[in-house]
XYZ file of C-alpha atoms in Angstrom:
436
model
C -6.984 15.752 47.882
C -6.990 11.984 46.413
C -3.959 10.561 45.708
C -3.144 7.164 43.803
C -3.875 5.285 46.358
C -7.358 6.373 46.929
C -8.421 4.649 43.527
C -9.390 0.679 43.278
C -6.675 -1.409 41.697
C -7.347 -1.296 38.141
C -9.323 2.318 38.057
C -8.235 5.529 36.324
C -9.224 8.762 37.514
C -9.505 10.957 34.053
C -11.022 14.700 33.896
C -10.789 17.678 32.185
C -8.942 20.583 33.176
C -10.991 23.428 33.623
C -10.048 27.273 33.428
C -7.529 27.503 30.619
C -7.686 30.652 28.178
C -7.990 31.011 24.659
C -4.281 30.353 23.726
C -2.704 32.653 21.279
C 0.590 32.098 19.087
C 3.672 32.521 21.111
C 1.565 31.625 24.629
C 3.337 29.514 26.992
C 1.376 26.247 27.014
C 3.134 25.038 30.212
C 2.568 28.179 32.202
C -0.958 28.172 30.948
C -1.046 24.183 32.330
C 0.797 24.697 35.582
C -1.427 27.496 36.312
C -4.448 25.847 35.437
C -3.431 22.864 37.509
C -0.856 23.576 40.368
C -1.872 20.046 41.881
C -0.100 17.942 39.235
C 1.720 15.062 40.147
C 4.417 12.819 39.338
C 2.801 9.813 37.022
C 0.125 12.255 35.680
C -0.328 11.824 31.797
C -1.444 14.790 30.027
C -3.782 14.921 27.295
C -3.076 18.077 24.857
C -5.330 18.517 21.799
C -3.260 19.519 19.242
C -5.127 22.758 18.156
C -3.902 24.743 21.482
C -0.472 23.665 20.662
C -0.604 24.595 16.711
C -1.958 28.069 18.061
C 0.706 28.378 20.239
C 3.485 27.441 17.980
C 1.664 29.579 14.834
C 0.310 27.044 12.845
C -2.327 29.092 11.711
C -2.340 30.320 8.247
C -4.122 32.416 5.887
C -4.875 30.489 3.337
C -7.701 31.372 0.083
C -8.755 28.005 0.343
C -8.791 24.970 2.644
C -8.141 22.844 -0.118
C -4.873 24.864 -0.862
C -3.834 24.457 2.638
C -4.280 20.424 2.156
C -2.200 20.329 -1.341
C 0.496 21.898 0.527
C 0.733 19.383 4.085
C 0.258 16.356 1.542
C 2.861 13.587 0.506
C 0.250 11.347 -1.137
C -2.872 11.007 -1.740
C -4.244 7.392 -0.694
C -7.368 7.777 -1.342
C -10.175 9.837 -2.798
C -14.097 10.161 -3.159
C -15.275 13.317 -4.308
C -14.161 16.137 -2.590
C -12.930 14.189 0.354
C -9.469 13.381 0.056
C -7.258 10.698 2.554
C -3.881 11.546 2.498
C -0.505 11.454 4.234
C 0.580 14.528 5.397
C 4.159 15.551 6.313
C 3.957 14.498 9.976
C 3.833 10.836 8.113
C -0.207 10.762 9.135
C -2.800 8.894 7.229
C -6.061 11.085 7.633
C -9.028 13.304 6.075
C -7.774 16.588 4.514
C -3.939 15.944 5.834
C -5.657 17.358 9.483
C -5.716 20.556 7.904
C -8.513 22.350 10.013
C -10.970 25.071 9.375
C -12.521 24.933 12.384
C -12.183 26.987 16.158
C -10.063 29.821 13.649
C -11.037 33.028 12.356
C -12.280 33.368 8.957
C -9.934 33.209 5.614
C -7.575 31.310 8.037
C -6.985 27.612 8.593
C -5.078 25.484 11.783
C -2.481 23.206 10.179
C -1.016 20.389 12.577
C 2.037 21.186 14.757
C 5.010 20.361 12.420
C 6.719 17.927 14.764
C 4.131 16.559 17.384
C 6.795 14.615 18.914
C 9.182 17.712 19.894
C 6.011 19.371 20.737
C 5.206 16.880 23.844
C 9.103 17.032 24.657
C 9.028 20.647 25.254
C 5.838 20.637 27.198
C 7.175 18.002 29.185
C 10.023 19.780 30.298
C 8.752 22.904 30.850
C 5.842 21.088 33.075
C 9.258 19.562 34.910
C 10.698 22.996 35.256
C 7.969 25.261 36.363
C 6.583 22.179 38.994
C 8.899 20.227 39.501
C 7.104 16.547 38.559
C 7.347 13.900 35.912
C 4.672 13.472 33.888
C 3.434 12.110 30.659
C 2.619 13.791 27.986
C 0.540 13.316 24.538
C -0.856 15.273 21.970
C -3.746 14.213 20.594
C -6.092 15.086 17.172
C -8.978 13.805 15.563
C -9.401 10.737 12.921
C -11.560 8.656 11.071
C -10.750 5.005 10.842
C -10.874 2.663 7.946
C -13.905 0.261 8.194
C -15.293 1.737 11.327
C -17.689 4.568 11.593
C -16.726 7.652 13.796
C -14.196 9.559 14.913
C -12.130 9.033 17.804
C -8.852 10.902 18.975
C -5.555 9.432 18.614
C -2.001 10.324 19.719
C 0.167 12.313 17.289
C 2.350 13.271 19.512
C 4.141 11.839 22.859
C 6.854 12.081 25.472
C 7.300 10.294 28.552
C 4.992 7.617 27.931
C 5.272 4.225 26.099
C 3.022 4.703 23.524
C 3.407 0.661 22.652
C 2.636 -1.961 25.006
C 4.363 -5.315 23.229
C 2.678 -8.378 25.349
C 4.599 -10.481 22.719
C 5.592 -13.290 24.344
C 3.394 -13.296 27.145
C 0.503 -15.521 27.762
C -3.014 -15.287 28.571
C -4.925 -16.114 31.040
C -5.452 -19.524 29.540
C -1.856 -19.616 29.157
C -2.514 -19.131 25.261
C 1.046 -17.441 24.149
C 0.485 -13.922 22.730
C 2.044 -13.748 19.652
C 0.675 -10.798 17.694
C -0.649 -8.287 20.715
C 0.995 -5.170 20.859
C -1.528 -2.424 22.443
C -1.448 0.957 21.656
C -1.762 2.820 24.321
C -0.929 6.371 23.835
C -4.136 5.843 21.588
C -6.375 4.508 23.823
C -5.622 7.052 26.253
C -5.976 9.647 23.963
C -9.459 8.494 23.392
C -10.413 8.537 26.838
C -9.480 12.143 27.204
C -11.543 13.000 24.012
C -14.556 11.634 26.554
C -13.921 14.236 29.338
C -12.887 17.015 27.001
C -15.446 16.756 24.112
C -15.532 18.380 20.758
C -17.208 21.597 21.545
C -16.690 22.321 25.073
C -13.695 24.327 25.209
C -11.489 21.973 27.076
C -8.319 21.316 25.401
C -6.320 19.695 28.397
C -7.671 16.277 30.191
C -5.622 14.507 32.895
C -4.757 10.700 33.006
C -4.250 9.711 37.091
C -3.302 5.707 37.885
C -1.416 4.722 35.370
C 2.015 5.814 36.017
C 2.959 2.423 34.928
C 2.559 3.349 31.646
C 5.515 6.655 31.936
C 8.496 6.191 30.187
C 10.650 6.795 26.975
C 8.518 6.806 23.428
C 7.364 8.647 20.553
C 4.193 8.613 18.935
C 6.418 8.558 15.249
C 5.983 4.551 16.893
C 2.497 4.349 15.973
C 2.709 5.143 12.195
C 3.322 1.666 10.804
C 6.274 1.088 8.432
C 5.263 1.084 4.800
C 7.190 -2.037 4.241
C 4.743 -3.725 6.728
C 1.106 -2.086 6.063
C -0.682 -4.153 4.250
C -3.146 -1.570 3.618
C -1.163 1.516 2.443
C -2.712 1.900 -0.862
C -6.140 3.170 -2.046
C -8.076 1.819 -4.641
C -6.833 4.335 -7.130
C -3.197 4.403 -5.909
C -2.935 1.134 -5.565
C -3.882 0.264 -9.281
C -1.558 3.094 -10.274
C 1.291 1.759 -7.978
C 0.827 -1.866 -9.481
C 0.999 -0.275 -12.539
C 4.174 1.689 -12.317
C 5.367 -1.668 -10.394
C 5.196 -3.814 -13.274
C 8.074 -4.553 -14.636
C 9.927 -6.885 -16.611
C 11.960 -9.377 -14.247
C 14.713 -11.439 -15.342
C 16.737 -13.276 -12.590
C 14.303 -14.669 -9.890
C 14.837 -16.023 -6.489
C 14.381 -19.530 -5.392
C 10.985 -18.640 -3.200
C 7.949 -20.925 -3.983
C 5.486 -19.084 -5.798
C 1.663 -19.309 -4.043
C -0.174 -20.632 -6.714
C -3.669 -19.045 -4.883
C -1.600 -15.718 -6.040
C -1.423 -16.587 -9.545
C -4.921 -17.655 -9.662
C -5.750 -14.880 -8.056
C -3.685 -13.112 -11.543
C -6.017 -15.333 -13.661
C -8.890 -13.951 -12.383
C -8.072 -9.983 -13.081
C -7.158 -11.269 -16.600
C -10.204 -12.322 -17.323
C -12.117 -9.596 -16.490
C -10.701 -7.730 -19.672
C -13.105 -6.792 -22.853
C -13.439 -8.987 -25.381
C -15.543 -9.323 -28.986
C -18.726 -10.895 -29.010
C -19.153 -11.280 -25.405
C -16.494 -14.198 -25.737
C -14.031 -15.271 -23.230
C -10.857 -15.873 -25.630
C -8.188 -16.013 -22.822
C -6.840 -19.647 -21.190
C -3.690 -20.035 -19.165
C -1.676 -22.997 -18.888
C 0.023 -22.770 -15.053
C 2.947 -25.030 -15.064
C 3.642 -25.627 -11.380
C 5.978 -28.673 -11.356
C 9.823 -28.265 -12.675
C 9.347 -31.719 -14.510
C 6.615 -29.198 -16.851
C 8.408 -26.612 -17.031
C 11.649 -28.472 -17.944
C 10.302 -30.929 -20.588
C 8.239 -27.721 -22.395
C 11.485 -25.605 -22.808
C 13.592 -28.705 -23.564
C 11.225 -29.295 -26.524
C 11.265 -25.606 -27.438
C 14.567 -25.176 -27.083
C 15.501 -27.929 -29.656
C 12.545 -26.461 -32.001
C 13.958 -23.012 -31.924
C 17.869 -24.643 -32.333
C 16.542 -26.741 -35.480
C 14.594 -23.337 -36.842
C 17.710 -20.873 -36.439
C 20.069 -23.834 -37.695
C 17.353 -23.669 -41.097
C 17.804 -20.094 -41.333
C 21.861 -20.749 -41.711
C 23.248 -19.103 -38.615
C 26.137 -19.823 -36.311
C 26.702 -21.908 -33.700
C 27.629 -18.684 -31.454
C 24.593 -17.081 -32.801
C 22.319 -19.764 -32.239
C 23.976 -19.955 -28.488
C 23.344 -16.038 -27.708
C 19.903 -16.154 -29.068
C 19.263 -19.220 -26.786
C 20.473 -17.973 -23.855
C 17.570 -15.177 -24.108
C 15.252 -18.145 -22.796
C 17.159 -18.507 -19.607
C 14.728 -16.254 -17.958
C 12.509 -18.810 -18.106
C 14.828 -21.808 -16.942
C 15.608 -20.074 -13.968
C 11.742 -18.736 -13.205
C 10.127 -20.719 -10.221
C 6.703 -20.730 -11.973
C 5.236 -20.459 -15.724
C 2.285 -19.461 -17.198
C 1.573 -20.213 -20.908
C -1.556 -17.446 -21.793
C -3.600 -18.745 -24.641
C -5.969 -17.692 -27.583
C -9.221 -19.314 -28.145
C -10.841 -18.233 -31.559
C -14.649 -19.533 -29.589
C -17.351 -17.257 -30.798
C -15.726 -15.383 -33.516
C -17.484 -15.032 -36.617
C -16.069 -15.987 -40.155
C -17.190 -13.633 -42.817
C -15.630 -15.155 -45.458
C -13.901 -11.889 -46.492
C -9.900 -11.709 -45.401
C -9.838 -8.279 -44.302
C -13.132 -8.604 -41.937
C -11.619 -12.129 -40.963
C -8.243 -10.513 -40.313
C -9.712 -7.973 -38.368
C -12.184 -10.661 -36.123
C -9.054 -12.226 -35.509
C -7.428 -9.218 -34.361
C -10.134 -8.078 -32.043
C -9.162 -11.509 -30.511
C -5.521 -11.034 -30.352
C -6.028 -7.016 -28.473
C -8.787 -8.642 -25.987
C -5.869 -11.482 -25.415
C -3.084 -8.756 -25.019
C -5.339 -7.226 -22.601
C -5.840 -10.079 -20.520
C -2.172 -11.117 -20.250
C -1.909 -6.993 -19.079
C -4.411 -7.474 -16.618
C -2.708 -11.148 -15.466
C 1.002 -8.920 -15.498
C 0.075 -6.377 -13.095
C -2.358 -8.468 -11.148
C 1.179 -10.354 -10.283
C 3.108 -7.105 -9.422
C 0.112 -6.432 -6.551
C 0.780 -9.546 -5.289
C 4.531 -8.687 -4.953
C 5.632 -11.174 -7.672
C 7.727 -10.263 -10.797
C 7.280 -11.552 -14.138
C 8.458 -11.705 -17.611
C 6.432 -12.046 -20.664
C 8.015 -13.817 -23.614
C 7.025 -14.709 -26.875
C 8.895 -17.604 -27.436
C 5.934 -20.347 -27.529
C 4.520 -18.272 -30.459
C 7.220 -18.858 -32.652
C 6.904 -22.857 -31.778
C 2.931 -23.506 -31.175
C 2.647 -26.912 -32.229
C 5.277 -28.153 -30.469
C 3.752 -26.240 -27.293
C 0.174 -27.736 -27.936
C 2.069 -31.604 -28.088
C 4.250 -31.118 -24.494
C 1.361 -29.470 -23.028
C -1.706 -31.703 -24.390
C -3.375 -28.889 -25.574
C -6.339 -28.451 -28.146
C -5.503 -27.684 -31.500
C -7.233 -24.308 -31.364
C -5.496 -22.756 -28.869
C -2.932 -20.290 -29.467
C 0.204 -19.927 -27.370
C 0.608 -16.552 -26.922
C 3.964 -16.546 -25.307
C 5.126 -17.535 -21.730
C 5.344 -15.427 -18.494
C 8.201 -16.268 -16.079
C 7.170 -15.813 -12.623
C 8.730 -15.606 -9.113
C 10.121 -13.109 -6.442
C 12.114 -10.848 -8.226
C 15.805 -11.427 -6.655
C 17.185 -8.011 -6.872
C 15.116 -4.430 -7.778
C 14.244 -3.866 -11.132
C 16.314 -1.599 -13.171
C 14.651 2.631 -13.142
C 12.744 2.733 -16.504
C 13.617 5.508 -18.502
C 11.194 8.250 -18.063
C 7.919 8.084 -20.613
C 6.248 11.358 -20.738
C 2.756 10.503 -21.628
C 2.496 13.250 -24.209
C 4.772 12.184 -26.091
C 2.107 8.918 -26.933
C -0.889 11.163 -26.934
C -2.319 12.499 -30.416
C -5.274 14.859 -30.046
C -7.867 15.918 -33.168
């Protein structure tokens, strides 16, 4: 019999464990282990594949279709080609079909993943502890794909007794280069050596880690699903246009936070990839990025609008409320003055085909400062869309050195929105919808 010692610093000893029967629901997975492998020893790390434990714990379900199965284990769907679907499932995983498996099960039924992975590994764990007597690790593992990477590989969906995250934060190399960003996961890696020894079609559900007992101790696998606040790639394509979509909303009091111009730029570019007449390109947007801009374009407005409200004979206190409705713009870090270029319209000499041209021109604008809103709300930023510099467009054109054919179409107010936007009062999309 080997024992640690008998392996070369730095080795692992991993195999398969042989003679373990067809497990049935209610089977005792750590009698069928113990059984299987009497020899066990402390600092062992067990690699479980997570279809013997569903079985065990009656995870399989009849189900009329596979596709049912997955509607039912998914949260969200991230992402979606065909009939292939990427989704969270309830366990908090980000896989194909929410793991929902058709495979190694008899017909009409399908294996769904254990519904806590985590307790799962806990209990095997301790009954491994009771019926031998030992310590070990223990993870359960299942299949998945990987964004931009080819393959499958097993990864750990379960765990107890190990530390599933090795943080070498702080540490250095061996250039004495500090490791700032480097935290390993290991319960994955070794659940992808076990996949090696066990394979996907040889009936060998159980592999065994020996020589690295170092990496024992307390930890979850729930460790390994990165927080949503921090995953910068949680969305797919078509969720994440929907999510900036239903993100996009109208932000009035801002935070102080410098606004990366490469983001609104980035805006700019989405805007102008909206339709427009003719083949034209009617959309230009003025970024004002110093406060000495911004400042001397709504002092000027603000006087124009003052003089204009005076003209129409209202109040001092009226003329004061309706001011203060431009404040959102004082107090936005960063504005953006969209504009309408008439270039490449035609003039038919006929009002209602020239009001028309013109209005093709206005909807492909509208469309662009759309595209330019939510474009913002990807990056994270809030904005505001006013139309004050339509009511005052000369004036805008003077501060701003601006030609005299382009059109102001109102300022957006841009920055980190300082507190969550207010819920928006629910808009059932039938209620817009006419149908002949």
């Amino acid at each position: 019999m080997t024992t640690a010692n008998d392996y070369p610093e730095g080795s692992l000893h991993v195999w398969a464990l042989a003679g373990l029967p067809e497990v049935q629901e209610g089977a005792d997975l750590a009698k069928l282990i113990a059984g299987a492998a009497p020899d066990l020893r402390d600092g062992d790390i067990l690699l479980v594949t997570s279809k013997i434990v569903s079985k065990a714990e009656g995870r399989v379900v009849t189900a009329d279709s596979r596709e049912a199965a997955i509607d039912a284990e998914t949260v969200r769907v991230v992402a979606r080609r065909g009939p292939l679907r990427i989704v969270e499932n309830r366990q908090g995983l980000v896989m194909a079909a929410a793991g929902v498996d058709a495979s190694n099960t008899a017909a009409g039924t399908v294996l769904l993943l254990p519904r806590d992975p985590d307790a799962s590994a806990v209990a095997l764990r301790a009954g491994l502890r009771s019926l031998l007597g030992i310590e070990v690790g223990v993870i359960i593992t299942d299949t998945s794909g990987r964004p931009w990477r080819s393959g499958l590989t097993d990864i750990a969906i379960g765990a107890s007794g190990v530390r599933v995250l090795e943080d070498l934060r702080g540490a250095t190399d061996a250039h004495g280069n500090p490791l700032n960003a480097t935290v390993v996961a290991t319960a994955d890696e070794l659940a992808a050596a076990g996949d090696l020894v066990k394979g996907k079609a040889g009936g060998l559900p159980v592999a065994v880690v020996r020589g690295l007992s170092a990496a024992l101790g307390g930890g979850s696998a729930r460790e390994l699903i990165r927080p949503a606040a921090d995953d910068m790639f949680r969305l797919g394509t078509s969720e994440a246009i929907r999510e900036a979509v239903a993100q996009r909303r109208t932000v009035r009091s801002f935070t102080d936070e410098v606004v990366d111009p490469g983001a609104v730029r980035r805006a700019v570019a989405a805007a102008v990839t909206a339709p427009a007449p003719h083949h034209t390109t009617p959309w230009r947007f003025v970024l004002l990025e110093s406060a000495g801009a911004r400042r001397e374009l709504l002092d000027a407005m603000e006087q124009a609008w003052i003089a204009d409200l005076r003209e129409d004979g209202k109040s001092a206190e009226s003329i004061a409320r309706r001011v203060s409705r431009g404040e959102v713009l004082r107090k936005a870090p960063y504005l953006a003055v969209p504009c309408l270029v008439m270039d490449g319209s035609h003039h038919y000499g006929h009002q209602r085909r020239d009001t028309a041209e013109r209005e093709m021109f206005v909807v492909a604008t509208g469309a662009g400062v759309q595209n330019f809103l939510v474009a913002l709300a990807a990056e994270g930023l809030g904005s505001a869309w006013v139309s004050s510099t339509m009511f005052c467009r000369e004036v805008v054109r003077k501060v701003l050195d601006l030609p005299d054919d382009w059109d102001p179409m109102g300022a957006v107010a841009i920055g980190r929105a300082a507190e969550p936007p207010k819920e928006r009062p629910p808009r059932e999309a039938s209620a817009f919808i006419t149908v002949r």
